[in-house]
mmCIF file of C-alpha atoms in Angstrom:
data_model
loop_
_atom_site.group_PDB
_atom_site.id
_atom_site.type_symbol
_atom_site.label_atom_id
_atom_site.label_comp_id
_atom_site.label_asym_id
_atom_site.label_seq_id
_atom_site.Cartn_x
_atom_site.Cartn_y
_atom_site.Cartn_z
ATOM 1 C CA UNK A 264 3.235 -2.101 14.729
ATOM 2 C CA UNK A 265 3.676 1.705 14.869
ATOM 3 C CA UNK A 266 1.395 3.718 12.761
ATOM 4 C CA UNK A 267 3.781 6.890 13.351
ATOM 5 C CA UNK A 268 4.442 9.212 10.684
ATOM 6 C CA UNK A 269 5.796 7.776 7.231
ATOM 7 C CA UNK A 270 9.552 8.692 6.295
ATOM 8 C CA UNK A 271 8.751 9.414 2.390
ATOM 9 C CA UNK A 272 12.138 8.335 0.737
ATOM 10 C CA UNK A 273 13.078 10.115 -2.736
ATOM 11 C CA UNK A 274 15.749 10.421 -5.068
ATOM 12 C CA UNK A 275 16.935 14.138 -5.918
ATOM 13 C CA UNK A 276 15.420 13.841 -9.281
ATOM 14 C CA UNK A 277 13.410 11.710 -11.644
ATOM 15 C CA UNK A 278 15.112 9.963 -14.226
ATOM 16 C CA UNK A 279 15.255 11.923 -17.989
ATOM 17 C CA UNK A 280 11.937 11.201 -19.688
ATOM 18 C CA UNK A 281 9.760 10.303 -16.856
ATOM 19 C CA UNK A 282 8.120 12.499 -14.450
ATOM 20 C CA UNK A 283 8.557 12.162 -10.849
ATOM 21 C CA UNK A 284 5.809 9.385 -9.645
ATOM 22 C CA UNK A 285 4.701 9.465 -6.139
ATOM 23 C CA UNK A 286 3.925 5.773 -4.715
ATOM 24 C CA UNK A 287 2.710 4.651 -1.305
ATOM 25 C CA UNK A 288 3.793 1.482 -0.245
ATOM 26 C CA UNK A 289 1.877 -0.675 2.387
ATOM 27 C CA UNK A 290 4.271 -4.019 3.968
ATOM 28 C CA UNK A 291 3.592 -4.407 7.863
ATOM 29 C CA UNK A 292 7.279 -6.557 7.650
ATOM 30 C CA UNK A 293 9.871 -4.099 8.363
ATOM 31 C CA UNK A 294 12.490 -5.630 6.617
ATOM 32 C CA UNK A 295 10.992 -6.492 3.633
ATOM 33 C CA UNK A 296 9.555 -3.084 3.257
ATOM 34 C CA UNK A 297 12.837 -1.237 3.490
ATOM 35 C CA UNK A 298 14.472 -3.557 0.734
ATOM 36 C CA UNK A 299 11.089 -3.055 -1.463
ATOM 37 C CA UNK A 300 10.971 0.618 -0.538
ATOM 38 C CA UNK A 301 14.624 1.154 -1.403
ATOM 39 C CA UNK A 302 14.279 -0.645 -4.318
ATOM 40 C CA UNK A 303 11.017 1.450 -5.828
ATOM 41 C CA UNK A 304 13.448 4.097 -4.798
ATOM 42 C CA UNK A 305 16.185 3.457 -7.212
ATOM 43 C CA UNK A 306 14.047 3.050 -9.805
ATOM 44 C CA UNK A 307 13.296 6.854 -9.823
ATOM 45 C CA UNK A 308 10.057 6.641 -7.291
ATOM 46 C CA UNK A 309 9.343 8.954 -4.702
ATOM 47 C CA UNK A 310 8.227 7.119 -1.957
ATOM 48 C CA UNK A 311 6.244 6.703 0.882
ATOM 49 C CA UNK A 312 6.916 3.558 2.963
ATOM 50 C CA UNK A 313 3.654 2.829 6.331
ATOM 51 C CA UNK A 314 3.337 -0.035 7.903
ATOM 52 C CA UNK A 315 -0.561 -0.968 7.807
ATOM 53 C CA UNK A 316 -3.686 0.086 5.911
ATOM 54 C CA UNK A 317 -4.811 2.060 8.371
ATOM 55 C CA UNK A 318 -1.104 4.578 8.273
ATOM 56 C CA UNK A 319 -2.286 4.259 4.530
ATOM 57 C CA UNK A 320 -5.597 5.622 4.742
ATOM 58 C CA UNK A 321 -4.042 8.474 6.911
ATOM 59 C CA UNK A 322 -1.392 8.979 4.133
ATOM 60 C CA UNK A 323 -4.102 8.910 1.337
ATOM 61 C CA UNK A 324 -5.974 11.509 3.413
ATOM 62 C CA UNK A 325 -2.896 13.993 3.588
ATOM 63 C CA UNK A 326 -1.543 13.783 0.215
ATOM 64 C CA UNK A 327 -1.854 12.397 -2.872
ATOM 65 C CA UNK A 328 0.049 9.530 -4.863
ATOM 66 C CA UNK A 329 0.050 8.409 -8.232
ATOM 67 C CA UNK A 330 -0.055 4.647 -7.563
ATOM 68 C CA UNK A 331 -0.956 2.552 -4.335
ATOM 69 C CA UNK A 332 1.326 -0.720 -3.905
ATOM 70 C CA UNK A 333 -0.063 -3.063 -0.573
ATOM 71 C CA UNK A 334 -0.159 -6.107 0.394
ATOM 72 C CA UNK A 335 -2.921 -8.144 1.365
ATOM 73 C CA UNK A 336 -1.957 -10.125 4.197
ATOM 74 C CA UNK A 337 -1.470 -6.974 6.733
ATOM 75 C CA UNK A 338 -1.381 -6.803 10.449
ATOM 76 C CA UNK A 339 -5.012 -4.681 11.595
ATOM 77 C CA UNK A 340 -7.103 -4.459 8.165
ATOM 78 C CA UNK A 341 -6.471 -6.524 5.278
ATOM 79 C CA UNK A 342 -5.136 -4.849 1.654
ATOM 80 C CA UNK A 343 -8.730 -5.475 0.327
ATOM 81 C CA UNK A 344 -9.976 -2.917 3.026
ATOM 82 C CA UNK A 345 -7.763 -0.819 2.727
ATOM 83 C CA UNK A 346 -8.810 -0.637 -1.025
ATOM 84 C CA UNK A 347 -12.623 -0.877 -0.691
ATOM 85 C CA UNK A 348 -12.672 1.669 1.724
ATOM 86 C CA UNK A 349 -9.949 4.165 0.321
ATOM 87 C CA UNK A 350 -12.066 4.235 -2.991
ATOM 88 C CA UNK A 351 -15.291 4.166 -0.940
ATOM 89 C CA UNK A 352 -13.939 7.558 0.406
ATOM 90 C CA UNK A 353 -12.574 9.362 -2.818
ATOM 91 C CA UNK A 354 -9.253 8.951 -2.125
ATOM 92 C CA UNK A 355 -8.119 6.716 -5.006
ATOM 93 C CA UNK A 356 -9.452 8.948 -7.734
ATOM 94 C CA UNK A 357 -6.414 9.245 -9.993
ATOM 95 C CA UNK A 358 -4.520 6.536 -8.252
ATOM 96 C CA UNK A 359 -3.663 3.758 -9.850
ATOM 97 C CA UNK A 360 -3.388 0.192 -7.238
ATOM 98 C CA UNK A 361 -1.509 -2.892 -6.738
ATOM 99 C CA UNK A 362 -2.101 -5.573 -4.160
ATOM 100 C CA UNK A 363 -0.031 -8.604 -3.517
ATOM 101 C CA UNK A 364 -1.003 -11.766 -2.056
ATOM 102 C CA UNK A 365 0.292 -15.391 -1.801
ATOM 103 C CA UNK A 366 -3.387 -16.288 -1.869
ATOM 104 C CA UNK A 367 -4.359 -19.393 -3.964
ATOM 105 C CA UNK A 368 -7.445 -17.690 -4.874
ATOM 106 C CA UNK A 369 -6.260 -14.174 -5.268
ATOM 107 C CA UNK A 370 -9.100 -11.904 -4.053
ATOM 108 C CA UNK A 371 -10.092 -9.479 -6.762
ATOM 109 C CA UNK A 372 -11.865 -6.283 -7.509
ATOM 110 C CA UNK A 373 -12.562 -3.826 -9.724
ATOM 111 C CA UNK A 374 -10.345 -0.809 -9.803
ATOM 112 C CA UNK A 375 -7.191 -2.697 -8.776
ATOM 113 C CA UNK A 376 -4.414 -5.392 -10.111
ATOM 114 C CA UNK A 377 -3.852 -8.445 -7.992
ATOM 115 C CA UNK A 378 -0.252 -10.028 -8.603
ATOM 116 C CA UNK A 379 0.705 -13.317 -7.053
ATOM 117 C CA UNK A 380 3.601 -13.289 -5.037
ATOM 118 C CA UNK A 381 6.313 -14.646 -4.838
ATOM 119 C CA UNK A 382 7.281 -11.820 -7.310
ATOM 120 C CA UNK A 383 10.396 -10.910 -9.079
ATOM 121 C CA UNK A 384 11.260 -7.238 -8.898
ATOM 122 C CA UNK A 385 11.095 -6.802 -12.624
ATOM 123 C CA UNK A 386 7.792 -7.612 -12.902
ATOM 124 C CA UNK A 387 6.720 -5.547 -10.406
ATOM 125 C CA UNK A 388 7.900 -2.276 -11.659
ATOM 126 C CA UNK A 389 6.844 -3.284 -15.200
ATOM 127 C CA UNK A 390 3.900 -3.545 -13.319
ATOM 128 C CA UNK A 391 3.954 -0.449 -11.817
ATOM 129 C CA UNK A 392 4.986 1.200 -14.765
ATOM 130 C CA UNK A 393 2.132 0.448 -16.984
ATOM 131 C CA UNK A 394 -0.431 1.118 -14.143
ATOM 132 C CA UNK A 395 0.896 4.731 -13.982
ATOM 133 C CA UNK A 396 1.221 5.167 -17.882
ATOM 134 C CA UNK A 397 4.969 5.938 -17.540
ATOM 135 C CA UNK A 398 8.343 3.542 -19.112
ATOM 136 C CA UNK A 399 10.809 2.686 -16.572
ATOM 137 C CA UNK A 400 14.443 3.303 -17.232
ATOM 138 C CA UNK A 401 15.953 0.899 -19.685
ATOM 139 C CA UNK A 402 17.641 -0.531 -16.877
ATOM 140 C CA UNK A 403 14.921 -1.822 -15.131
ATOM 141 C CA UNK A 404 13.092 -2.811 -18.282
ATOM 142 C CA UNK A 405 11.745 -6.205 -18.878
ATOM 143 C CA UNK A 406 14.379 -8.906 -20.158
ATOM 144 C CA UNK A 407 13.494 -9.878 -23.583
ATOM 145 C CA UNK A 408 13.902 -12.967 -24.244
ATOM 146 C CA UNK A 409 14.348 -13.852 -21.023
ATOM 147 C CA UNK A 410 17.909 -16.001 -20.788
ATOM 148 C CA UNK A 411 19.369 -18.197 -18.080
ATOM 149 C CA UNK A 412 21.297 -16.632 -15.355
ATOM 150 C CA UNK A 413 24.664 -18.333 -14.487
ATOM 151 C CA UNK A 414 23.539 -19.121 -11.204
ATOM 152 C CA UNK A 415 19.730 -20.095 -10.053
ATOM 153 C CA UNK A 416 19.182 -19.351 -6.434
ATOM 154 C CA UNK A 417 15.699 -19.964 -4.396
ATOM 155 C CA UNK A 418 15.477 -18.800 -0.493
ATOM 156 C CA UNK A 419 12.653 -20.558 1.282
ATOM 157 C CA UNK A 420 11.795 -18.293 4.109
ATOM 158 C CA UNK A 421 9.331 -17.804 6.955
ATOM 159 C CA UNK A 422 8.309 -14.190 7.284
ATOM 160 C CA UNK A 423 7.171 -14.285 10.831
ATOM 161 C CA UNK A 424 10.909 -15.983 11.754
ATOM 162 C CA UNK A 425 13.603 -14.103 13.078
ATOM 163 C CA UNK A 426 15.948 -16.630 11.301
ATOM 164 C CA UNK A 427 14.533 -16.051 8.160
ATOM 165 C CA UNK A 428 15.424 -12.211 8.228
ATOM 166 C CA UNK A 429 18.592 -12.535 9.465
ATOM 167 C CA UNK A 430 19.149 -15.037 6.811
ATOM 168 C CA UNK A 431 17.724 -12.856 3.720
ATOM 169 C CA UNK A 432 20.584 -10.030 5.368
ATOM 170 C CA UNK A 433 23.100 -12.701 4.833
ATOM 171 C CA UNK A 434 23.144 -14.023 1.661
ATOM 172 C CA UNK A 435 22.189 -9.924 0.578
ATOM 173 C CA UNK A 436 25.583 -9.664 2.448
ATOM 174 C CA UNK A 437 27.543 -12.122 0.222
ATOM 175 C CA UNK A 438 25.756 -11.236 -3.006
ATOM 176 C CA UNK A 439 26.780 -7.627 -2.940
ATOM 177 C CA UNK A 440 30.466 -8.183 -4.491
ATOM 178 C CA UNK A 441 28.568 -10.045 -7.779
ATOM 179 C CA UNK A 442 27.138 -8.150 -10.626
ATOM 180 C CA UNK A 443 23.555 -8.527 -10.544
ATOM 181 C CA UNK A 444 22.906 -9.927 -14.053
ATOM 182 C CA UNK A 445 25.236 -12.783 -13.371
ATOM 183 C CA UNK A 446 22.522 -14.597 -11.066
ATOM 184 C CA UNK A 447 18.776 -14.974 -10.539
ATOM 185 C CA UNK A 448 17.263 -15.129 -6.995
ATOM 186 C CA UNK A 449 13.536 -16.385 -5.778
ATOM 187 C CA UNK A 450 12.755 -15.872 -2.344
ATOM 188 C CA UNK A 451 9.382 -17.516 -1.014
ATOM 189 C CA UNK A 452 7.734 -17.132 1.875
ATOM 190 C CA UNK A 453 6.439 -20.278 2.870
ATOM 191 C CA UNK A 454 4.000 -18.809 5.617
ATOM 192 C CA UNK A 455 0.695 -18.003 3.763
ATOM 193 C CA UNK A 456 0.943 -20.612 1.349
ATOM 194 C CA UNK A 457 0.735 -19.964 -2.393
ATOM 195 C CA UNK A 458 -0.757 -21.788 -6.068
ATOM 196 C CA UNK A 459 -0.245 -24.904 -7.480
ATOM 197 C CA UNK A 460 3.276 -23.819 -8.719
ATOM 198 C CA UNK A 461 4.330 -23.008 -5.497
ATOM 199 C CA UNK A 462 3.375 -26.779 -3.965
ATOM 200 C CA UNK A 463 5.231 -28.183 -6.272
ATOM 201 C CA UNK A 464 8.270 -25.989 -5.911
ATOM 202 C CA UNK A 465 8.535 -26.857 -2.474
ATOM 203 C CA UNK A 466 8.174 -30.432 -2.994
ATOM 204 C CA UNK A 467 10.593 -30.477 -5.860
ATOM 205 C CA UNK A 468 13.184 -28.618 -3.683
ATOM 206 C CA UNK A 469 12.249 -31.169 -0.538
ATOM 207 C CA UNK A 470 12.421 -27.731 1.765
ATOM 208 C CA UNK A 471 11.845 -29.406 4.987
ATOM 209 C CA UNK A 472 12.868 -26.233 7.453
ATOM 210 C CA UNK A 473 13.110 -22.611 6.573
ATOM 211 C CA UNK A 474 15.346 -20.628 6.203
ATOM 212 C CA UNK A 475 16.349 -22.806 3.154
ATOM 213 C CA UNK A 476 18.979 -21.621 0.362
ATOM 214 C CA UNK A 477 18.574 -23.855 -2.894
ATOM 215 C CA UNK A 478 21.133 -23.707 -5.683
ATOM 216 C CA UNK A 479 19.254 -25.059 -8.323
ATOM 217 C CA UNK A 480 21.642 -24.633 -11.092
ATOM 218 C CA UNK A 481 24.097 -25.130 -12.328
ATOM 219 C CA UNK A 482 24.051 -29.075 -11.030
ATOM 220 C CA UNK A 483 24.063 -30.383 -8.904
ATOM 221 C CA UNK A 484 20.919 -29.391 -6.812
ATOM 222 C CA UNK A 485 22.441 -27.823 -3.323
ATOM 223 C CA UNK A 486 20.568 -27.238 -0.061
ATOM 224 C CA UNK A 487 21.986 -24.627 2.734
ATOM 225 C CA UNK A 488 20.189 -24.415 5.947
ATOM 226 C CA UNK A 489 20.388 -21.750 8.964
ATOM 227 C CA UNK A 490 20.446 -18.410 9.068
ATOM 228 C CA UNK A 491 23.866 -18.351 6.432
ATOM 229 C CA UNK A 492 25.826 -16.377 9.062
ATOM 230 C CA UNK A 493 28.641 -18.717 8.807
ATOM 231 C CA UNK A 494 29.115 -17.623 5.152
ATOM 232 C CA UNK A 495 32.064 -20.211 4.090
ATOM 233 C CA UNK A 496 29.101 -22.209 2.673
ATOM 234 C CA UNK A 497 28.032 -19.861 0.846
ATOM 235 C CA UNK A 498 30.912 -18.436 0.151
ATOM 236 C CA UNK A 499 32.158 -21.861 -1.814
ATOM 237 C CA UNK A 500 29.231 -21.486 -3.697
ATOM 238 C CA UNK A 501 29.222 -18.551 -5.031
ATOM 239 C CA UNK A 502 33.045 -18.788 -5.719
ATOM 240 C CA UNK A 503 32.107 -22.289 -7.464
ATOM 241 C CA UNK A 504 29.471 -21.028 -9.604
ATOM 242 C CA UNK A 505 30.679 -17.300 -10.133
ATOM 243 C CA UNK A 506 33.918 -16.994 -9.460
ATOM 244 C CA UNK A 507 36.400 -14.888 -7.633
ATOM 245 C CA UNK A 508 34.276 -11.419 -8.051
ATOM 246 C CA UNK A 509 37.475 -9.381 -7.398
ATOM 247 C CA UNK A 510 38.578 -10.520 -10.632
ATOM 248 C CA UNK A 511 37.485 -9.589 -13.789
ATOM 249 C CA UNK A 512 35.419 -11.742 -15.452
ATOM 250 C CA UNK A 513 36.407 -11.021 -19.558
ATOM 251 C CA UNK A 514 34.444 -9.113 -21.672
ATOM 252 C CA UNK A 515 30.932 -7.128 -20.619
ATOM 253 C CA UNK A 516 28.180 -9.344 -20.074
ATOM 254 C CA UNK A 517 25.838 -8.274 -22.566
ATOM 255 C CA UNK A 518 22.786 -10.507 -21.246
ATOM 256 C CA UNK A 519 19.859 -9.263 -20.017
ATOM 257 C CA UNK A 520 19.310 -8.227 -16.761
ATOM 258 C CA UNK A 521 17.825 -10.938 -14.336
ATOM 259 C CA UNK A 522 15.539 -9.927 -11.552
ATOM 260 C CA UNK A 523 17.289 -10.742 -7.933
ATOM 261 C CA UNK A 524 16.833 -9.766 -4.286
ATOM 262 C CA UNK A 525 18.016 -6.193 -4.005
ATOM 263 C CA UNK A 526 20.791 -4.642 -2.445
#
């Protein structure tokens, strides 16, 4: 993987009532650190996407950032090296850090909150948002109470599988048209394993193969494997479930907002 120079994505402005936040973001999966990098992006972070810790430590060394988001499971150095030795070498002093891991026993440390993956996007950035001292935007505030989405979606995927990518593009593809608070989506990467919970989600779902779409509700259970290119699956589904999105739907949806895959 490249360590070449980071492309730091921003939006023009922060939103009203926040101050800009500068964030680096360390995901050796190009794909998923677009989608998470465009994401942190909409939510009014300036960003600054690299590819392993040791692009990080050169970013850390050449500017500074309010928060530190990274993985643990990295290509090179881990996420707990890239910690260790960022903070060995003054360069976390006012910055705030996050590492993810599938990890059954998440490794921990002083100076830094560990979050379990898989997950949702909402929790991140609430996350996020607390570790920098700073409320997010009502819209990406934390659902409360939580209620049921209309449709409950889980993609089983295998990061290191071409398939899997092309398949996480594809039902992203045929999600698009539907307004976001109308489903929920899970997407779990079944290649570093995970807790308890995530065991038994994979043997309650009987995911044999990845990629693996689940419709979990409403009944009954449905299983789509492949890549989803041929969408007419997919398409039934969502049609089935959500309707035609083209049409209106009746009055606003007033629910709260349910964390998904995003756009």
């Amino acid at each position: 993987m490249s360590d070449a120079a980071p492309e730091e994505r921003e939006r023009p402005s922060a939103p009203p009532g926040r101050l800009a936040t500068r964030l680096l973001y360390v995901e050796d999966d190009d794909d998923l650190r677009g989608m998470i990098a465009d994401t942190l992006v909409e939510a009014g972070f300036v960003v600054t996407p690299v590819p392993s810790a040791e692009a990080a430590m050169k970013s850390l060394r050449g500017a500074r950032f309010d928060i530190l988001v990274t993985d643990y499971h990295l290509i090179g150095k881990t996420g707990v090296w890239l910690l260790e030795s960022a903070t060995a070498a003054g360069l976390l002093e006012g910055t705030a850090a996050i590492m993810l891991t599938s990890e059954r026993r998440p490794p921990g440390g002083e100076g830094y909150t560990v979050l379990r993956k898989p997950v949702d996007i909402v929790t991140l950035l609430d996350t996020i948002g607390a570790a920098v001292g700073q409320a997010l935007p009502a819209a990406y505030a934390s659902p409360a109470p939580p209620q049921r989405a209309e449709l409950e979606l889980v993609l089983y995927v295998t990061s290191t599988s071409q398939d899997s990518h092309r398949a996480i593009r594809n039902l992203d593809r045929a999600l698009r048209p539907y307004d976001r608070q109308r489903y929920a989506l899970t997407m779990i990467d079944v290649a570093n394993g995970g807790d308890d919970a995530w065991y038994q989600s994979l043997e309650d779902d009987r995911v044999i193969v990845t990629p693996t779409l689940v419709k979990k509700s409403p009944g009954p259970k449905t299983w789509i494997v492949g890549t989803l290119a041929s969408n007419d699956a997919v398409t039934q589904m969502l049609l089935s479930a959500l309707g035609d999105p083209a049409r209106p739907s009746g009055p606003t949806d007033t629910r709260a907002q349910v964390p998904s895959l995003p756009p």
